XYZ file of N, CA and C in Angstrom:
666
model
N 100.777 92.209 83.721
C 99.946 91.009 83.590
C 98.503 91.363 83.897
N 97.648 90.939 83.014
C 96.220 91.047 83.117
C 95.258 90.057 84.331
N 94.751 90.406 84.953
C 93.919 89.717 85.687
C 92.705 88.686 85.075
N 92.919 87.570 85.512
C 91.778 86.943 84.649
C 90.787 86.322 85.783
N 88.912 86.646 85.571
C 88.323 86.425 86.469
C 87.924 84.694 86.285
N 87.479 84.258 87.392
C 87.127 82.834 87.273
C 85.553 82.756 86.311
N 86.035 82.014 85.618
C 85.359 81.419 84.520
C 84.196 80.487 85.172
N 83.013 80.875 83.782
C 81.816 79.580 84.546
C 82.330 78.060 84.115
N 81.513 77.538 84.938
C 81.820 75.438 84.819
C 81.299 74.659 83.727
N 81.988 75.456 82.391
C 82.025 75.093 81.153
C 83.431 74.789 80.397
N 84.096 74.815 81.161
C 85.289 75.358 80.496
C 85.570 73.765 79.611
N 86.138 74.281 78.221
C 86.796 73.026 77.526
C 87.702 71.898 78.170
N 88.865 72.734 78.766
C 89.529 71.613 79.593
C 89.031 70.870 80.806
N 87.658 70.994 81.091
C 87.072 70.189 81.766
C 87.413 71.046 83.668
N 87.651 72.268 83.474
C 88.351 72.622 84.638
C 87.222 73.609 84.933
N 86.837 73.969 86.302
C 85.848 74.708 86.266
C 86.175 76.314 87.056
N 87.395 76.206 87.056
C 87.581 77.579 87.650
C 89.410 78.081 87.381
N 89.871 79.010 86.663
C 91.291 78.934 86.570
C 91.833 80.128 87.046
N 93.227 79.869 87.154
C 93.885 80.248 88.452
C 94.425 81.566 87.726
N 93.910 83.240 88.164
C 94.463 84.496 87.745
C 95.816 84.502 87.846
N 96.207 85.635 86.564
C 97.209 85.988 86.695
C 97.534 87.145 87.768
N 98.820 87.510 88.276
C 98.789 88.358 89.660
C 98.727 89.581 88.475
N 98.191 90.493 88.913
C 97.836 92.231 88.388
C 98.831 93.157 88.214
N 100.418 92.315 88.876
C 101.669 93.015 88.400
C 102.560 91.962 88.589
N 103.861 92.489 88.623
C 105.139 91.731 88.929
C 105.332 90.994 89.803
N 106.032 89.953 90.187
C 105.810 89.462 91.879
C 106.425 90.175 92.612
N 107.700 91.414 91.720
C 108.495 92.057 92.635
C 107.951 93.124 92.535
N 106.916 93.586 92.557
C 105.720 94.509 92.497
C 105.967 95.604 94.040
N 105.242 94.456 95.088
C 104.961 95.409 96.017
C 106.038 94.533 97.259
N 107.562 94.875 96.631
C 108.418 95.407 97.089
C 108.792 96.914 97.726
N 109.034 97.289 98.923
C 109.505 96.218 100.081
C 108.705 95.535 100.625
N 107.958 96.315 100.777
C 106.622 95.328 102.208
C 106.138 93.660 101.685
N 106.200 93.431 100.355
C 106.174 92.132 100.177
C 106.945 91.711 99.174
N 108.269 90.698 99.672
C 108.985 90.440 98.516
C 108.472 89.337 97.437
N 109.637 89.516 96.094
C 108.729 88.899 95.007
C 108.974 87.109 95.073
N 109.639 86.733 96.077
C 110.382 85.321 96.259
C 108.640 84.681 97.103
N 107.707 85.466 98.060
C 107.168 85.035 98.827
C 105.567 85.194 97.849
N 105.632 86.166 96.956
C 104.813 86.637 96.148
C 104.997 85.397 94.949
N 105.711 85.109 94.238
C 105.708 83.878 93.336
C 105.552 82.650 94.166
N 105.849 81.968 95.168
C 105.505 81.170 96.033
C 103.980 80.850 96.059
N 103.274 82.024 96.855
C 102.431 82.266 96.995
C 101.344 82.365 96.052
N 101.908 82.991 95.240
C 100.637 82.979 94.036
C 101.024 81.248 92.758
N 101.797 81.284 92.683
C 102.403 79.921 91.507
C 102.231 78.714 92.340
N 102.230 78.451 93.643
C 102.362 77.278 94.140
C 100.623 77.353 95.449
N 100.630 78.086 95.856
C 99.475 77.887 96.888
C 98.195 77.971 96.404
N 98.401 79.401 95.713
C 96.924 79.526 95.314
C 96.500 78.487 93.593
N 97.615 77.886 93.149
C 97.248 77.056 92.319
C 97.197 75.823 92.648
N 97.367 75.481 93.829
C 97.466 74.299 94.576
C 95.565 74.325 95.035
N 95.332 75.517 95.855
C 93.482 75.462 95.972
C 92.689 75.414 94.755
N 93.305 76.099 93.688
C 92.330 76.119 92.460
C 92.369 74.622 91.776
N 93.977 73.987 91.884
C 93.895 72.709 91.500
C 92.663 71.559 92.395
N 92.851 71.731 93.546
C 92.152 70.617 94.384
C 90.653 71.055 94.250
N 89.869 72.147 93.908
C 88.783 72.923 94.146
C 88.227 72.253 92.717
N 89.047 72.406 91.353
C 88.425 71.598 90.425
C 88.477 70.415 90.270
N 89.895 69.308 91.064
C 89.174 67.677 91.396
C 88.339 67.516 91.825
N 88.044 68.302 92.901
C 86.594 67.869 93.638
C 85.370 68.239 93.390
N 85.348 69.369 92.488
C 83.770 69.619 91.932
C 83.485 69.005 91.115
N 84.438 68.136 90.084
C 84.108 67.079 89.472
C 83.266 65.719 89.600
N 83.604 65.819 91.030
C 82.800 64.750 91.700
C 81.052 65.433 92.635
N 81.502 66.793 92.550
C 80.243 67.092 93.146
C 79.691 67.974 92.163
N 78.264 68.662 92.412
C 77.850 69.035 91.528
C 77.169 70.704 92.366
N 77.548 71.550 92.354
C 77.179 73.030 92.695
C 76.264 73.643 91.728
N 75.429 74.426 92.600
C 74.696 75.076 91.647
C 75.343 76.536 90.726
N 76.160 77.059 91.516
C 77.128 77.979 91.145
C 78.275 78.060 90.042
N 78.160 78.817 89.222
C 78.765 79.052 87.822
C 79.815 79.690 87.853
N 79.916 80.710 89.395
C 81.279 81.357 89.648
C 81.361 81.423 90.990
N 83.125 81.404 90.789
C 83.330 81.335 92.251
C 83.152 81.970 93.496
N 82.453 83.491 93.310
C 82.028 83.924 94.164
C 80.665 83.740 94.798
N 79.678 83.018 94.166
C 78.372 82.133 94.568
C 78.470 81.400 95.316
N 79.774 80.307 94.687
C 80.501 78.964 95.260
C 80.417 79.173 96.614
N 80.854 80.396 97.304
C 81.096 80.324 98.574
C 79.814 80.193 99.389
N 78.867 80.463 99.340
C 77.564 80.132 99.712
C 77.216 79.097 99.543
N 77.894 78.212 99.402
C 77.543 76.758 98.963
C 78.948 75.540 99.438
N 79.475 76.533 99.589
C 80.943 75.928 100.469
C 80.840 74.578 101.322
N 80.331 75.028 102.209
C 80.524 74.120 103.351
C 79.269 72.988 103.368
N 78.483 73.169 102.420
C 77.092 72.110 102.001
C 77.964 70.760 101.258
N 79.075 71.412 100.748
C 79.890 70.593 99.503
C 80.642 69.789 100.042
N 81.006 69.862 101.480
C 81.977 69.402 101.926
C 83.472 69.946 102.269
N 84.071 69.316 103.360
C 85.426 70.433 103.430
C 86.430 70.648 102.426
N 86.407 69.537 101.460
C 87.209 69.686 100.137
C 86.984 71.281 99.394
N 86.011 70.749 99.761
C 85.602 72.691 98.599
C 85.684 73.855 99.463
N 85.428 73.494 100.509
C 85.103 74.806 101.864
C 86.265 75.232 101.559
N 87.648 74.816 101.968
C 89.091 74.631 101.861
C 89.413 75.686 101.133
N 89.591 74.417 99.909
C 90.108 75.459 98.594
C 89.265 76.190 97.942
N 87.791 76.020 98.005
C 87.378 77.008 97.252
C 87.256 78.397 97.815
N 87.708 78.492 99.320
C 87.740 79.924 99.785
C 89.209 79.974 99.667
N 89.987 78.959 99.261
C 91.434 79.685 99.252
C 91.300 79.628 97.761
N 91.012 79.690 96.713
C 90.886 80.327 95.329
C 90.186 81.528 95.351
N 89.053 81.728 96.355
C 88.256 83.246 96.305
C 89.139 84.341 96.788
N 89.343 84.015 97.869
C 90.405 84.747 98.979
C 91.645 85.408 97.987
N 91.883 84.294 97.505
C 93.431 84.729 96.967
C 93.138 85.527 95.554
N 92.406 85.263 95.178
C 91.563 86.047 94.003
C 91.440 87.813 94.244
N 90.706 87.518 95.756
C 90.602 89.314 95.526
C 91.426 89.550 96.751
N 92.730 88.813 97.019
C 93.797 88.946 97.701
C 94.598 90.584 96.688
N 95.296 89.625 95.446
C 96.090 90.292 94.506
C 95.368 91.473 94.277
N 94.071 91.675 94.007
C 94.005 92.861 93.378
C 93.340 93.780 94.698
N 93.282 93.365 96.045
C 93.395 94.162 96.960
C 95.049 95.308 97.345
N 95.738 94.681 96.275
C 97.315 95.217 96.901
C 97.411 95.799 95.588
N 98.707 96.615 95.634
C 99.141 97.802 94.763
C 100.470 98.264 94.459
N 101.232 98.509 93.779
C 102.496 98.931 94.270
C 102.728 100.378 95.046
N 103.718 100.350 96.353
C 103.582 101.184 97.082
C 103.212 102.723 96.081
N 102.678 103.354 96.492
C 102.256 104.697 96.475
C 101.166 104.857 95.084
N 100.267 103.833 94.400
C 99.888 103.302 93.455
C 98.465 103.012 94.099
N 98.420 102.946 95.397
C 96.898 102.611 95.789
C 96.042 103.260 96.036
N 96.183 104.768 95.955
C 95.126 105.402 96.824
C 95.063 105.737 97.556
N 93.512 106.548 97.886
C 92.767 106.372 99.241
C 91.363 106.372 99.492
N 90.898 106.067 100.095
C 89.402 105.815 100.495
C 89.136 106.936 99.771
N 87.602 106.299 99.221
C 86.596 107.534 98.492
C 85.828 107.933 99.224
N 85.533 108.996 99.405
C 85.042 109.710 99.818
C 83.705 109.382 100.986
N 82.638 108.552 100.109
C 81.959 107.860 100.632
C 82.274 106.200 101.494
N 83.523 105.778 100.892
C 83.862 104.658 101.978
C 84.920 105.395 103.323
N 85.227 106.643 103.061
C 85.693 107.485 103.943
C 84.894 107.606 105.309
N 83.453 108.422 104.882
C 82.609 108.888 105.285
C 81.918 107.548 106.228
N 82.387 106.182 105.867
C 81.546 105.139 106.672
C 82.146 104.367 107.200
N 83.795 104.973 107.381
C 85.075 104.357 107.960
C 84.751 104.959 109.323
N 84.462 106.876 108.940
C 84.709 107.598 110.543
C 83.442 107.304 111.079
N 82.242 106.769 110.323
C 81.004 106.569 111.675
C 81.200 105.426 112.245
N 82.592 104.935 112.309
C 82.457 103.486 113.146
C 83.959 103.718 113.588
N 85.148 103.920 113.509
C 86.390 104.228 113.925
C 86.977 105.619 114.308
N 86.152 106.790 113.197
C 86.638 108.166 113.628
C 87.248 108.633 112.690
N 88.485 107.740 112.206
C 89.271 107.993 111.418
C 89.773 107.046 110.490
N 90.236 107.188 109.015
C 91.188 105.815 108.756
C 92.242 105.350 109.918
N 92.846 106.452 110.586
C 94.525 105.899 110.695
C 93.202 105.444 112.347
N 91.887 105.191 112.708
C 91.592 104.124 113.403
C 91.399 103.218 113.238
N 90.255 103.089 111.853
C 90.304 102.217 111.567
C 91.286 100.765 111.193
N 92.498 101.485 110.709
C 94.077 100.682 110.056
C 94.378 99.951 111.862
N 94.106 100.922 112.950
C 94.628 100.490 113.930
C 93.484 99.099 114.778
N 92.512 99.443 114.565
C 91.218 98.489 114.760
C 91.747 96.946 114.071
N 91.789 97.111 112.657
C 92.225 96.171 112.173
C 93.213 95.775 112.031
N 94.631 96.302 112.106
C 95.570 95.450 112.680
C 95.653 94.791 113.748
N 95.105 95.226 114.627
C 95.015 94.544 115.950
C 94.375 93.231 115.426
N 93.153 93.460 115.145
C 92.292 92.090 114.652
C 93.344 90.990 113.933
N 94.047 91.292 112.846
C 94.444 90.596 112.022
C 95.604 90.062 112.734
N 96.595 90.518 113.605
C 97.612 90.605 114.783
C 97.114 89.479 115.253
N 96.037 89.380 116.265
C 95.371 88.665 116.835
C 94.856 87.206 116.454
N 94.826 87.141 115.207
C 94.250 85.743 114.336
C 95.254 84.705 115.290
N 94.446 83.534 115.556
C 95.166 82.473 115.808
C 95.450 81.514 115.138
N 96.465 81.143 114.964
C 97.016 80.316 113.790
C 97.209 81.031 112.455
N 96.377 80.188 111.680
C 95.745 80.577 109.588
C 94.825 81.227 109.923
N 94.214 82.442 108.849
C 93.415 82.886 108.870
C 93.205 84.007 108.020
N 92.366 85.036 108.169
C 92.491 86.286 107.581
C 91.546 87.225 108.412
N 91.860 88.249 108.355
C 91.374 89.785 108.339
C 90.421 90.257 107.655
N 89.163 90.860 107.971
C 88.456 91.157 106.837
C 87.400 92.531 107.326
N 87.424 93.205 106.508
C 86.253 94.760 106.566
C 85.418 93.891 105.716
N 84.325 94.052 106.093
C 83.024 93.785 105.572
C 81.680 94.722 105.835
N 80.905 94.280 104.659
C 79.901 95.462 104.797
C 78.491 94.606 105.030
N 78.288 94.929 106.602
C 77.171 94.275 107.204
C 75.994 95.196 107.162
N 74.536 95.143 106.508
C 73.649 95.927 106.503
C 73.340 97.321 106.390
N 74.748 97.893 105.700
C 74.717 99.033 105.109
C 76.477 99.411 105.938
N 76.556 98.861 107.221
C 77.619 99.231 108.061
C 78.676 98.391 107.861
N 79.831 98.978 108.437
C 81.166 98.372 108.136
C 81.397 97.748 109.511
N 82.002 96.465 109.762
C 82.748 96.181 110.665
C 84.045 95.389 109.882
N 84.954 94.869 111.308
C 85.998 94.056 111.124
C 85.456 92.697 112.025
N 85.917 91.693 110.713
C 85.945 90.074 111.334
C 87.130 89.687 110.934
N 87.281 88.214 110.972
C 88.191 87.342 110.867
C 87.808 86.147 110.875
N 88.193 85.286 109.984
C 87.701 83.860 109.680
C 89.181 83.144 109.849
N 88.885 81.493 110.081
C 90.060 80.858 110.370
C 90.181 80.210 109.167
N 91.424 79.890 108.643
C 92.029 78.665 107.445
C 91.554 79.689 106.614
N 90.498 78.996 105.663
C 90.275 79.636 104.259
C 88.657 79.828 104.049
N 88.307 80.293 105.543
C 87.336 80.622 105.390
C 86.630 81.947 104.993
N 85.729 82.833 104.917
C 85.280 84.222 104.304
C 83.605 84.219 105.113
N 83.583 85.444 105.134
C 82.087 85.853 105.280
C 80.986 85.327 104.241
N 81.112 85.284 103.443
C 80.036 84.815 102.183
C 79.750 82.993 102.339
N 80.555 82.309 102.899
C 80.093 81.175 103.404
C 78.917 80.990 104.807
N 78.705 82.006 105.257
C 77.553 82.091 106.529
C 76.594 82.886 105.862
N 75.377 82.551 105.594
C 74.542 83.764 105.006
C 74.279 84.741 106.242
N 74.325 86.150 105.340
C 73.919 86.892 106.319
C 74.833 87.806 106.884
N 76.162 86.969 106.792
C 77.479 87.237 107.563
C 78.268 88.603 107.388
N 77.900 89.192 105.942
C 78.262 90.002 105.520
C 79.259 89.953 104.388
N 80.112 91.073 103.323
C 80.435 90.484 102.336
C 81.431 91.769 102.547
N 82.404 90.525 102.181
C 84.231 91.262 102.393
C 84.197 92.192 101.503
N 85.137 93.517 101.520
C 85.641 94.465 100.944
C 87.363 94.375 100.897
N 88.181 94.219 101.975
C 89.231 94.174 102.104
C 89.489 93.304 103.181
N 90.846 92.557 103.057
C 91.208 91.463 103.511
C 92.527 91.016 103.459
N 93.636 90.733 105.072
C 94.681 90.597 104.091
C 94.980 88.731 105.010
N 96.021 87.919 104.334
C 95.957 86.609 104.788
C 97.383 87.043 105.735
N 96.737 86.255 106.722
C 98.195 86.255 107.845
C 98.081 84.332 108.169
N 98.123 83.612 107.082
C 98.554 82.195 106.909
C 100.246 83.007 106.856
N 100.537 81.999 107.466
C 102.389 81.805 107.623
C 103.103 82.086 106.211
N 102.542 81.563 105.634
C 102.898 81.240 104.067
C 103.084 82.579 103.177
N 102.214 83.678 103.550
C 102.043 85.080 103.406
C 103.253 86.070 103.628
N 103.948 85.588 104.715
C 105.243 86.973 105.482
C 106.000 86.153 105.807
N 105.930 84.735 105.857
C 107.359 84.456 106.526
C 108.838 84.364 106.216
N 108.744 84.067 105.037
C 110.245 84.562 104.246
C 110.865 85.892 104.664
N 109.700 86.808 105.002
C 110.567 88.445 104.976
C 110.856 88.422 106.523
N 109.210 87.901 106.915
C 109.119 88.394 108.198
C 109.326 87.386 109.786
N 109.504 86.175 109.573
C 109.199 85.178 109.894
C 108.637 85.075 110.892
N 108.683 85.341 112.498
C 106.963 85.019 113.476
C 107.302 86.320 113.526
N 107.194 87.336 112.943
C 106.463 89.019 113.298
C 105.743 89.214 112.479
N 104.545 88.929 112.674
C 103.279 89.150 111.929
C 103.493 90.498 112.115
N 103.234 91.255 113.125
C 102.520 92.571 113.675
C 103.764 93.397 112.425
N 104.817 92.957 112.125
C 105.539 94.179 111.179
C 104.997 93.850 109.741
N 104.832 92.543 109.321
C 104.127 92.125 107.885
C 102.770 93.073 107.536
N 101.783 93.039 108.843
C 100.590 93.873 108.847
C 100.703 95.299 108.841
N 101.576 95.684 109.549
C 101.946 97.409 109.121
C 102.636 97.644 107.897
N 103.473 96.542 107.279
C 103.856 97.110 105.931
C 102.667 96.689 104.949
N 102.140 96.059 105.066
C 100.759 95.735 104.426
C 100.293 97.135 103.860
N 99.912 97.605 104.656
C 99.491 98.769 104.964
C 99.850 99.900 103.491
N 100.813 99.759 102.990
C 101.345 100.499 102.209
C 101.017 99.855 100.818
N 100.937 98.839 100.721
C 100.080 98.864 99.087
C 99.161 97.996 99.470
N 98.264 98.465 100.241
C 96.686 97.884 100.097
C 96.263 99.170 98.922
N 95.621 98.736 98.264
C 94.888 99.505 96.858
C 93.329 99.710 97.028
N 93.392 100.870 97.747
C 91.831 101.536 97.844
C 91.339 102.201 97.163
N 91.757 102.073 95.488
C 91.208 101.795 94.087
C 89.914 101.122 94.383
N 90.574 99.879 94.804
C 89.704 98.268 94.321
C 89.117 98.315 95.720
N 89.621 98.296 96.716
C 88.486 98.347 97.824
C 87.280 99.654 97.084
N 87.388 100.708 97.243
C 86.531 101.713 96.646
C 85.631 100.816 95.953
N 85.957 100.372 94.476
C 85.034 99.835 93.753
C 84.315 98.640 94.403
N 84.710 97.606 95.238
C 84.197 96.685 95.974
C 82.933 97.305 96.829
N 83.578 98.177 97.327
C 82.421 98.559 98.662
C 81.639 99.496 97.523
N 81.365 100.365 96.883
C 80.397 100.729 96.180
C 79.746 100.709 95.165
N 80.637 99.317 94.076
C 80.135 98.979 92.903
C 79.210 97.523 93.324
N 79.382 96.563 94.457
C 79.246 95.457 94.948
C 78.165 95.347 95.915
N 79.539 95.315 97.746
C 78.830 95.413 98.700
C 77.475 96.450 98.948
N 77.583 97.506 98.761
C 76.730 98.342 98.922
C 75.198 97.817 97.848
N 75.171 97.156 96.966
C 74.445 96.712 96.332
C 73.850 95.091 97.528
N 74.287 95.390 97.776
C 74.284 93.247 98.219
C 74.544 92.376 97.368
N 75.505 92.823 96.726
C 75.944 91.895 95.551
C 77.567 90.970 95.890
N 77.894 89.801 96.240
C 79.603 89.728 96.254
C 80.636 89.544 95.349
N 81.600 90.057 96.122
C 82.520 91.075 94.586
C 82.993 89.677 94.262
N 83.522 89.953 93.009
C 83.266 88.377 91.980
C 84.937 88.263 91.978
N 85.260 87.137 91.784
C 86.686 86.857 91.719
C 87.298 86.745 90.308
């Protein structure tokens, strides 16, 4: 299945942003994520934010043509859009952050090189940020972002992202530890959902994020 990016707020059916197809199978990135929690997830949640994200821009009016602008404009719009329109972004460069196991990669060279001036190593960095993402209270997500040339780890609550705070910095990789994400496989053990994570995160697409994008000051488009 082909990935389809969100469209500008022209669209014929009167809809201003539509909901991607996932970038493989749902039984894809089996084991670490089964395809029962993966069709769930992508057919019912994330078309559930893209649905509510275009009732309500109907009624409001954004200056933003795509949804990765949108988020800079999020929380001006009201929580209707804050909501879902970071749970349509999120989940957007959710899918094509993941991979089927042994299909993803590894850091390039240069996002290598700017992993160890702040962790040492990947297998610190992986440990930095699991902890973080471990740690989320409640909904939320995990996120590497590239702050002023440098990398750190944050975390936003519900469906929030860095690109809604100017300034804040602009995600590269990110994974959701909302309930809704692991609990079928995993049900309250986050901390094992986040280590199998681990195995098809696709540092393909991080790669291209952090040096076709972030590194520009540009945010990666959904």
């Amino acid at each position: 299945m082909s990935f389809l990016s969100s469209v500008p707020c022209a669209m014929a059916d009167g809809d201003f942003y539509k909901l991607p197809d996932l970038p493989y199978d749902y039984g894809a990135l089996e084991p670490s994520i089964d395809a029962t929690t993966m069709q769930l997830h992508h057919d019912k949640h994330h078309a559930t934010y893209v649905k509510k994200l275009n009732d309500a821009l109907k009624e409001k009016k954004p200056r933003a043509t795509n949804l990765a602008d949108l988020q800079a404009e999020a929380m001006k719009l009201g929580s209707t859009v804050r909501n879902n329109g970071g749970g349509a972004y999120n989940h957007a460069l959710f899918w094509r952050m993941m991979a089927p196991v042994g299909k993803g990669g590894e850091p390039s060279e240069a996002l290598q090189k700017a992993i160890n001036a702040v962790w040492g190593s990947k297998e610190g960095f992986q440990e930095a940020f699991s902890k973080a993402a471990t740690a989320v209270f409640g909904s939320g997500w995990a996120w590497l972002i590239v702050k002023k040339g440098g990398l750190e780890i944050t975390t936003t609550p519900n469906q929030d992202n860095n690109l809604m705070i100017s300034g804040s910095g602009i995600p590269i990789l990110g994974i959701d530890v909302w309930e809704h994400a692991y609990y079928l496989k995993y049900n309250n053990r986050r901390p094992d959902y986040v280590k199998e994570w681990w195995k098809v995160v696709n540092w393909s697409e991080v790669n291209n994020n952090y040096e076709n994008y972030a590194l520009k000051g540009i945010p990666v488009p959904a």
